[in-house]
Amino acid sequence: DADVTQTPRNRITKTGKRIMLECSQTKGHDRMYWYRQDPGLGLRLIYYSFDVKDINKGEISDGYSVSRQAQAKFSLSLESAIPNQTALYFCATSDLQTYNEQFFGPGTRLTVL
Amino acid sequence: AQSVTQLGSHVSVSEGALVLLRCNYSSSVPPYLFWYVQYPNQGLQLLLKYTSAATLVKGINGFEAEFKKSETSFHLTKPSAHMSDAAEYFCAVSGTSWGKLQFGAGTQVVVTP
């Protein structure tokens, strides 16, 4: 079984709809992250959480929100999706013991029409 | 603050030839450095990491990278390319006391017969 899972894997939605992407991990890591990937731009950090009570904005948080429901679960929401949020979204986890190495989920491909 | 520059968004190599992917970083603190690989329709997988031990780091699939502090570089090499090396490669930097990763824009590697 995968250590970091993301649901759904693919989603097509319409402008203005609310969307939630979910991430679960079995690695026991405290730190979790959400990134989006766009061609030529690498991965950009949306939000990150260093423990259940800690939520921080990344470099591109506008239009997104997150919820850390438990150590193992970190959800990303798009309150009102717009076409330029079409991207590949990744969840990742890390732990201080692994020198900040991050472990990635398989990604969610989101298309906003 | 940390940043990463990957030289060349696309690299084409012949099967059996040397693979060289360039990464330069800037960091205000001692860095941890990483190379990740992304195969089509998959998440990111760690190739190797530098965590202030040996400056020449060996990773999976025959890849290695050398940390050169004077040049602020962490270039990735593989002596002989294989068709299965076709993928996108990302360099990333983290500060030793800072849990976030800063990614480069990525280099797409194409391997030709």
PDB file of C-alpha atoms in Angstrom:
ATOM      1  CA  ASP A   1       0.000   0.000   0.000  1.00  0.00           C
ATOM      2  CA  ALA A   2       1.196   3.487  -0.807  1.00  0.00           C
ATOM      3  CA  ASP A   3       2.490   5.583   2.086  1.00  0.00           C
ATOM      4  CA  VAL A   4       0.941   8.811   0.772  1.00  0.00           C
ATOM      5  CA  THR A   5      -2.386   8.598  -0.987  1.00  0.00           C
ATOM      6  CA  GLN A   6      -4.413  11.261  -2.747  1.00  0.00           C
ATOM      7  CA  THR A   7      -8.050  11.283  -3.761  1.00  0.00           C
ATOM      8  CA  PRO A   8      -9.350  11.782  -6.341  1.00  0.00           C
ATOM      9  CA  ARG A   9      -6.635  11.038  -8.881  1.00  0.00           C
ATOM     10  CA  ASN A  10      -8.423  12.935 -11.611  1.00  0.00           C
ATOM     11  CA  ARG A  11     -11.169  15.529 -11.429  1.00  0.00           C
ATOM     12  CA  ILE A  12     -12.907  17.661 -13.985  1.00  0.00           C
ATOM     13  CA  THR A  13     -15.068  20.463 -12.661  1.00  0.00           C
ATOM     14  CA  LYS A  14     -16.634  23.732 -13.720  1.00  0.00           C
ATOM     15  CA  THR A  15     -15.780  27.308 -12.866  1.00  0.00           C
ATOM     16  CA  GLY A  16     -17.247  28.362  -9.546  1.00  0.00           C
ATOM     17  CA  LYS A  17     -17.557  24.893  -8.046  1.00  0.00           C
ATOM     18  CA  ARG A  18     -16.094  23.999  -4.664  1.00  0.00           C
ATOM     19  CA  ILE A  19     -13.529  21.219  -4.806  1.00  0.00           C
ATOM     20  CA  MET A  20     -11.744  19.283  -2.075  1.00  0.00           C
ATOM     21  CA  LEU A  21      -8.618  17.255  -2.627  1.00  0.00           C
ATOM     22  CA  GLU A  22      -7.674  14.828   0.099  1.00  0.00           C
ATOM     23  CA  CYS A  23      -4.362  13.462   1.273  1.00  0.00           C
ATOM     24  CA  SER A  24      -3.684  10.662   3.732  1.00  0.00           C
ATOM     25  CA  GLN A  25      -0.380   9.251   4.932  1.00  0.00           C
ATOM     26  CA  THR A  26       0.740   6.226   6.898  1.00  0.00           C
ATOM     27  CA  LYS A  27       4.344   7.354   7.380  1.00  0.00           C
ATOM     28  CA  GLY A  28       3.717   8.884  10.789  1.00  0.00           C
ATOM     29  CA  HIS A  29       5.204  12.198   9.687  1.00  0.00           C
ATOM     30  CA  ASP A  30       4.191  15.432  11.367  1.00  0.00           C
ATOM     31  CA  ARG A  31       4.790  17.679   8.371  1.00  0.00           C
ATOM     32  CA  MET A  32       2.521  17.808   5.350  1.00  0.00           C
ATOM     33  CA  TYR A  33       2.518  19.966   2.246  1.00  0.00           C
ATOM     34  CA  TRP A  34       0.401  20.824  -0.787  1.00  0.00           C
ATOM     35  CA  TYR A  35       2.014  21.776  -4.095  1.00  0.00           C
ATOM     36  CA  ARG A  36       0.806  22.522  -7.562  1.00  0.00           C
ATOM     37  CA  GLN A  37       2.798  21.663 -10.654  1.00  0.00           C
ATOM     38  CA  ASP A  38       2.543  23.610 -13.885  1.00  0.00           C
ATOM     39  CA  PRO A  39       4.700  22.975 -16.951  1.00  0.00           C
ATOM     40  CA  GLY A  40       7.923  24.988 -16.811  1.00  0.00           C
ATOM     41  CA  LEU A  41       7.283  26.254 -13.304  1.00  0.00           C
ATOM     42  CA  GLY A  42       8.311  23.277 -11.220  1.00  0.00           C
ATOM     43  CA  LEU A  43       6.446  22.699  -7.978  1.00  0.00           C
ATOM     44  CA  ARG A  44       5.089  25.638  -6.056  1.00  0.00           C
ATOM     45  CA  LEU A  45       4.079  25.419  -2.428  1.00  0.00           C
ATOM     46  CA  ILE A  46       0.452  26.225  -1.647  1.00  0.00           C
ATOM     47  CA  TYR A  47       0.169  25.445   2.077  1.00  0.00           C
ATOM     48  CA  TYR A  48       2.116  23.513   4.647  1.00  0.00           C
ATOM     49  CA  SER A  49       1.531  22.192   8.134  1.00  0.00           C
ATOM     50  CA  PHE A  50       4.197  21.209  10.629  1.00  0.00           C
ATOM     51  CA  ASP A  51       1.705  19.658  13.037  1.00  0.00           C
ATOM     52  CA  VAL A  52      -2.042  19.415  13.544  1.00  0.00           C
ATOM     53  CA  LYS A  53      -2.337  22.893  15.070  1.00  0.00           C
ATOM     54  CA  ASP A  54       0.049  24.583  12.657  1.00  0.00           C
ATOM     55  CA  ILE A  55      -1.054  25.801   9.212  1.00  0.00           C
ATOM     56  CA  ASN A  56       1.030  28.113   7.045  1.00  0.00           C
ATOM     57  CA  LYS A  57       0.608  29.770   3.692  1.00  0.00           C
ATOM     58  CA  GLY A  58       3.024  28.975   0.938  1.00  0.00           C
ATOM     59  CA  GLU A  59       3.967  31.091  -2.035  1.00  0.00           C
ATOM     60  CA  ILE A  60       0.664  30.713  -3.914  1.00  0.00           C
ATOM     61  CA  SER A  61      -2.107  30.336  -1.323  1.00  0.00           C
ATOM     62  CA  ASP A  62      -4.636  32.765  -2.827  1.00  0.00           C
ATOM     63  CA  GLY A  63      -7.801  30.927  -3.850  1.00  0.00           C
ATOM     64  CA  TYR A  64      -7.004  27.882  -1.718  1.00  0.00           C
ATOM     65  CA  SER A  65      -7.645  26.777   1.850  1.00  0.00           C
ATOM     66  CA  VAL A  66      -6.589  23.732   3.845  1.00  0.00           C
ATOM     67  CA  SER A  67      -7.641  21.648   6.796  1.00  0.00           C
ATOM     68  CA  ARG A  68      -5.453  19.380   8.887  1.00  0.00           C
ATOM     69  CA  GLN A  69      -8.002  16.967  10.323  1.00  0.00           C
ATOM     70  CA  ALA A  70      -5.455  14.682  11.988  1.00  0.00           C
ATOM     71  CA  GLN A  71      -1.764  13.950  11.857  1.00  0.00           C
ATOM     72  CA  ALA A  72      -2.404  11.693   8.897  1.00  0.00           C
ATOM     73  CA  LYS A  73      -4.859  13.817   6.910  1.00  0.00           C
ATOM     74  CA  PHE A  74      -4.442  17.126   5.114  1.00  0.00           C
ATOM     75  CA  SER A  75      -7.096  18.430   2.717  1.00  0.00           C
ATOM     76  CA  LEU A  76      -6.886  21.181   0.120  1.00  0.00           C
ATOM     77  CA  SER A  77      -9.990  23.102  -0.917  1.00  0.00           C
ATOM     78  CA  LEU A  78     -10.713  25.371  -3.816  1.00  0.00           C
ATOM     79  CA  GLU A  79     -13.685  27.418  -2.641  1.00  0.00           C
ATOM     80  CA  SER A  80     -14.624  28.649  -6.106  1.00  0.00           C
ATOM     81  CA  ALA A  81     -12.561  26.996  -8.797  1.00  0.00           C
ATOM     82  CA  ILE A  82     -11.282  28.997 -11.761  1.00  0.00           C
ATOM     83  CA  PRO A  83      -9.647  27.778 -14.994  1.00  0.00           C
ATOM     84  CA  ASN A  84      -6.134  28.909 -14.049  1.00  0.00           C
ATOM     85  CA  GLN A  85      -6.263  26.463 -11.158  1.00  0.00           C
ATOM     86  CA  THR A  86      -6.064  23.666 -13.687  1.00  0.00           C
ATOM     87  CA  ALA A  87      -2.891  21.850 -12.675  1.00  0.00           C
ATOM     88  CA  LEU A  88      -1.390  18.745 -11.149  1.00  0.00           C
ATOM     89  CA  TYR A  89      -1.597  18.828  -7.351  1.00  0.00           C
ATOM     90  CA  PHE A  90       0.735  16.922  -5.060  1.00  0.00           C
ATOM     91  CA  CYS A  91       0.646  16.207  -1.374  1.00  0.00           C
ATOM     92  CA  ALA A  92       3.900  15.470   0.429  1.00  0.00           C
ATOM     93  CA  THR A  93       5.086  14.592   3.913  1.00  0.00           C
ATOM     94  CA  SER A  94       8.365  14.966   5.749  1.00  0.00           C
ATOM     95  CA  ASP A  95      10.035  14.479   9.073  1.00  0.00           C
ATOM     96  CA  LEU A  96      13.019  16.158  10.696  1.00  0.00           C
ATOM     97  CA  GLN A  97      14.666  12.757  11.034  1.00  0.00           C
ATOM     98  CA  THR A  98      14.891  12.475   7.246  1.00  0.00           C
ATOM     99  CA  TYR A  99      16.713  15.799   6.712  1.00  0.00           C
ATOM    100  CA  ASN A 100      13.640  17.442   5.226  1.00  0.00           C
ATOM    101  CA  GLU A 101      13.332  14.829   2.470  1.00  0.00           C
ATOM    102  CA  GLN A 102       9.752  14.915   1.266  1.00  0.00           C
ATOM    103  CA  PHE A 103       7.670  11.909   0.257  1.00  0.00           C
ATOM    104  CA  PHE A 104       5.123  12.542  -2.444  1.00  0.00           C
ATOM    105  CA  GLY A 105       1.716  11.196  -3.254  1.00  0.00           C
ATOM    106  CA  PRO A 106       0.785  10.183  -6.809  1.00  0.00           C
ATOM    107  CA  GLY A 107      -0.893  13.498  -7.580  1.00  0.00           C
ATOM    108  CA  THR A 108      -4.350  14.732  -8.518  1.00  0.00           C
ATOM    109  CA  ARG A 109      -4.922  16.073 -11.991  1.00  0.00           C
ATOM    110  CA  LEU A 110      -7.515  18.840 -11.752  1.00  0.00           C
ATOM    111  CA  THR A 111      -9.168  20.425 -14.756  1.00  0.00           C
ATOM    112  CA  VAL A 112     -11.392  23.462 -14.303  1.00  0.00           C
ATOM    113  CA  LEU A 113     -13.555  24.236 -17.316  1.00  0.00           C
TER     114      LEU A 113
ATOM    115  CA  ALA B   1      16.036  32.506   1.602  1.00  0.00           C
ATOM    116  CA  GLN B   2      16.674  29.633  -0.749  1.00  0.00           C
ATOM    117  CA  SER B   3      16.419  29.356  -4.527  1.00  0.00           C
ATOM    118  CA  VAL B   4      17.320  26.851  -7.217  1.00  0.00           C
ATOM    119  CA  THR B   5      18.224  27.290 -10.873  1.00  0.00           C
ATOM    120  CA  GLN B   6      18.212  24.364 -13.260  1.00  0.00           C
ATOM    121  CA  LEU B   7      20.013  25.088 -16.516  1.00  0.00           C
ATOM    122  CA  GLY B   8      18.125  23.727 -19.486  1.00  0.00           C
ATOM    123  CA  SER B   9      14.446  22.891 -19.459  1.00  0.00           C
ATOM    124  CA  HIS B  10      14.974  20.092 -22.004  1.00  0.00           C
ATOM    125  CA  VAL B  11      17.969  17.818 -22.505  1.00  0.00           C
ATOM    126  CA  SER B  12      18.297  15.204 -25.219  1.00  0.00           C
ATOM    127  CA  VAL B  13      20.870  12.451 -24.817  1.00  0.00           C
ATOM    128  CA  SER B  14      21.712   9.358 -26.803  1.00  0.00           C
ATOM    129  CA  GLU B  15      21.346   5.983 -25.206  1.00  0.00           C
ATOM    130  CA  GLY B  16      24.703   5.106 -23.637  1.00  0.00           C
ATOM    131  CA  ALA B  17      25.880   8.725 -23.437  1.00  0.00           C
ATOM    132  CA  LEU B  18      26.616  10.756 -20.341  1.00  0.00           C
ATOM    133  CA  VAL B  19      23.679  12.420 -18.631  1.00  0.00           C
ATOM    134  CA  LEU B  20      24.523  15.779 -17.024  1.00  0.00           C
ATOM    135  CA  LEU B  21      21.830  17.922 -15.419  1.00  0.00           C
ATOM    136  CA  ARG B  22      22.900  21.205 -13.888  1.00  0.00           C
ATOM    137  CA  CYS B  23      21.631  22.693 -10.661  1.00  0.00           C
ATOM    138  CA  ASN B  24      22.810  25.823  -8.899  1.00  0.00           C
ATOM    139  CA  TYR B  25      21.403  26.966  -5.602  1.00  0.00           C
ATOM    140  CA  SER B  26      21.486  29.884  -3.250  1.00  0.00           C
ATOM    141  CA  SER B  27      20.958  29.532   0.449  1.00  0.00           C
ATOM    142  CA  SER B  28      21.468  31.783   3.444  1.00  0.00           C
ATOM    143  CA  VAL B  29      22.034  28.747   5.672  1.00  0.00           C
ATOM    144  CA  PRO B  30      23.821  25.416   5.170  1.00  0.00           C
ATOM    145  CA  PRO B  31      21.673  23.557   2.670  1.00  0.00           C
ATOM    146  CA  TYR B  32      20.247  20.139   2.227  1.00  0.00           C
ATOM    147  CA  LEU B  33      20.027  19.348  -1.494  1.00  0.00           C
ATOM    148  CA  PHE B  34      17.874  16.851  -3.337  1.00  0.00           C
ATOM    149  CA  TRP B  35      17.276  15.460  -6.795  1.00  0.00           C
ATOM    150  CA  TYR B  36      13.869  14.028  -7.559  1.00  0.00           C
ATOM    151  CA  VAL B  37      12.661  12.226 -10.684  1.00  0.00           C
ATOM    152  CA  GLN B  38       9.141  12.233 -12.071  1.00  0.00           C
ATOM    153  CA  TYR B  39       8.154   9.558 -14.558  1.00  0.00           C
ATOM    154  CA  PRO B  40       5.086  10.178 -16.721  1.00  0.00           C
ATOM    155  CA  ASN B  41       1.836  10.156 -14.772  1.00  0.00           C
ATOM    156  CA  GLN B  42       3.589   9.550 -11.482  1.00  0.00           C
ATOM    157  CA  GLY B  43       4.574  11.463  -8.382  1.00  0.00           C
ATOM    158  CA  LEU B  44       8.082  12.542  -7.484  1.00  0.00           C
ATOM    159  CA  GLN B  45      10.603   9.963  -6.356  1.00  0.00           C
ATOM    160  CA  LEU B  46      13.829  10.754  -4.550  1.00  0.00           C
ATOM    161  CA  LEU B  47      16.992  10.007  -6.552  1.00  0.00           C
ATOM    162  CA  LEU B  48      19.525  11.202  -3.994  1.00  0.00           C
ATOM    163  CA  LYS B  49      20.163  13.778  -1.300  1.00  0.00           C
ATOM    164  CA  TYR B  50      23.038  15.722   0.225  1.00  0.00           C
ATOM    165  CA  THR B  51      22.850  16.230   3.965  1.00  0.00           C
ATOM    166  CA  SER B  52      26.325  17.606   4.827  1.00  0.00           C
ATOM    167  CA  ALA B  53      28.150  14.280   4.914  1.00  0.00           C
ATOM    168  CA  ALA B  54      30.081  13.125   1.823  1.00  0.00           C
ATOM    169  CA  THR B  55      30.098  15.671  -0.989  1.00  0.00           C
ATOM    170  CA  LEU B  56      29.756  12.974  -3.662  1.00  0.00           C
ATOM    171  CA  VAL B  57      26.374  11.387  -3.262  1.00  0.00           C
ATOM    172  CA  LYS B  58      25.277   8.195  -4.970  1.00  0.00           C
ATOM    173  CA  GLY B  59      21.626   7.567  -5.649  1.00  0.00           C
ATOM    174  CA  ILE B  60      19.364   5.063  -7.269  1.00  0.00           C
ATOM    175  CA  ASN B  61      19.517   3.882 -10.882  1.00  0.00           C
ATOM    176  CA  GLY B  62      23.215   4.747 -11.270  1.00  0.00           C
ATOM    177  CA  PHE B  63      22.865   8.486 -10.678  1.00  0.00           C
ATOM    178  CA  GLU B  64      25.229  10.543  -8.581  1.00  0.00           C
ATOM    179  CA  ALA B  65      25.708  14.203  -7.704  1.00  0.00           C
ATOM    180  CA  GLU B  66      28.526  16.261  -6.276  1.00  0.00           C
ATOM    181  CA  PHE B  67      28.037  19.114  -3.835  1.00  0.00           C
ATOM    182  CA  LYS B  68      30.427  21.967  -4.608  1.00  0.00           C
ATOM    183  CA  LYS B  69      30.072  24.717  -2.057  1.00  0.00           C
ATOM    184  CA  SER B  70      32.459  27.103  -3.839  1.00  0.00           C
ATOM    185  CA  GLU B  71      30.370  26.866  -7.002  1.00  0.00           C
ATOM    186  CA  THR B  72      26.996  26.567  -5.189  1.00  0.00           C
ATOM    187  CA  SER B  73      26.254  23.643  -7.469  1.00  0.00           C
ATOM    188  CA  PHE B  74      24.786  20.173  -7.175  1.00  0.00           C
ATOM    189  CA  HIS B  75      24.910  18.726 -10.684  1.00  0.00           C
ATOM    190  CA  LEU B  76      23.426  15.303 -11.404  1.00  0.00           C
ATOM    191  CA  THR B  77      25.241  12.784 -13.597  1.00  0.00           C
ATOM    192  CA  LYS B  78      24.893   9.280 -14.935  1.00  0.00           C
ATOM    193  CA  PRO B  79      27.678   7.774 -17.026  1.00  0.00           C
ATOM    194  CA  SER B  80      25.479   5.899 -19.476  1.00  0.00           C
ATOM    195  CA  ALA B  81      21.901   6.852 -20.287  1.00  0.00           C
ATOM    196  CA  HIS B  82      19.222   4.217 -20.582  1.00  0.00           C
ATOM    197  CA  MET B  83      15.878   4.561 -22.302  1.00  0.00           C
ATOM    198  CA  SER B  84      14.191   4.220 -18.911  1.00  0.00           C
ATOM    199  CA  ASP B  85      15.891   7.455 -17.760  1.00  0.00           C
ATOM    200  CA  ALA B  86      13.452   9.498 -19.845  1.00  0.00           C
ATOM    201  CA  ALA B  87      11.643  11.591 -17.237  1.00  0.00           C
ATOM    202  CA  GLU B  88      11.561  15.016 -15.644  1.00  0.00           C
ATOM    203  CA  TYR B  89      14.178  15.793 -13.027  1.00  0.00           C
ATOM    204  CA  PHE B  90      13.877  18.345 -10.260  1.00  0.00           C
ATOM    205  CA  CYS B  91      16.569  19.812  -8.042  1.00  0.00           C
ATOM    206  CA  ALA B  92      15.466  21.116  -4.647  1.00  0.00           C
ATOM    207  CA  VAL B  93      17.048  22.888  -1.684  1.00  0.00           C
ATOM    208  CA  SER B  94      16.120  23.115   1.963  1.00  0.00           C
ATOM    209  CA  GLY B  95      17.770  24.920   4.812  1.00  0.00           C
ATOM    210  CA  THR B  96      19.010  22.642   7.566  1.00  0.00           C
ATOM    211  CA  SER B  97      16.674  24.269  10.059  1.00  0.00           C
ATOM    212  CA  TRP B  98      13.808  24.924   7.670  1.00  0.00           C
ATOM    213  CA  GLY B  99      11.339  22.254   6.634  1.00  0.00           C
ATOM    214  CA  LYS B 100      10.286  23.563   3.249  1.00  0.00           C
ATOM    215  CA  LEU B 101      11.761  22.604  -0.106  1.00  0.00           C
ATOM    216  CA  GLN B 102      12.399  25.094  -2.880  1.00  0.00           C
ATOM    217  CA  PHE B 103      12.223  23.397  -6.281  1.00  0.00           C
ATOM    218  CA  GLY B 104      13.839  24.248  -9.560  1.00  0.00           C
ATOM    219  CA  ALA B 105      11.725  24.472 -12.696  1.00  0.00           C
ATOM    220  CA  GLY B 106      12.685  20.983 -13.793  1.00  0.00           C
ATOM    221  CA  THR B 107      14.615  19.452 -16.704  1.00  0.00           C
ATOM    222  CA  GLN B 108      12.893  17.111 -19.125  1.00  0.00           C
ATOM    223  CA  VAL B 109      15.238  14.377 -20.312  1.00  0.00           C
ATOM    224  CA  VAL B 110      14.680  12.646 -23.625  1.00  0.00           C
ATOM    225  CA  VAL B 111      16.756   9.587 -24.465  1.00  0.00           C
ATOM    226  CA  THR B 112      17.206   8.739 -28.136  1.00  0.00           C
ATOM    227  CA  PRO B 113      18.221   5.328 -29.486  1.00  0.00           C
TER     228      PRO B 113
END
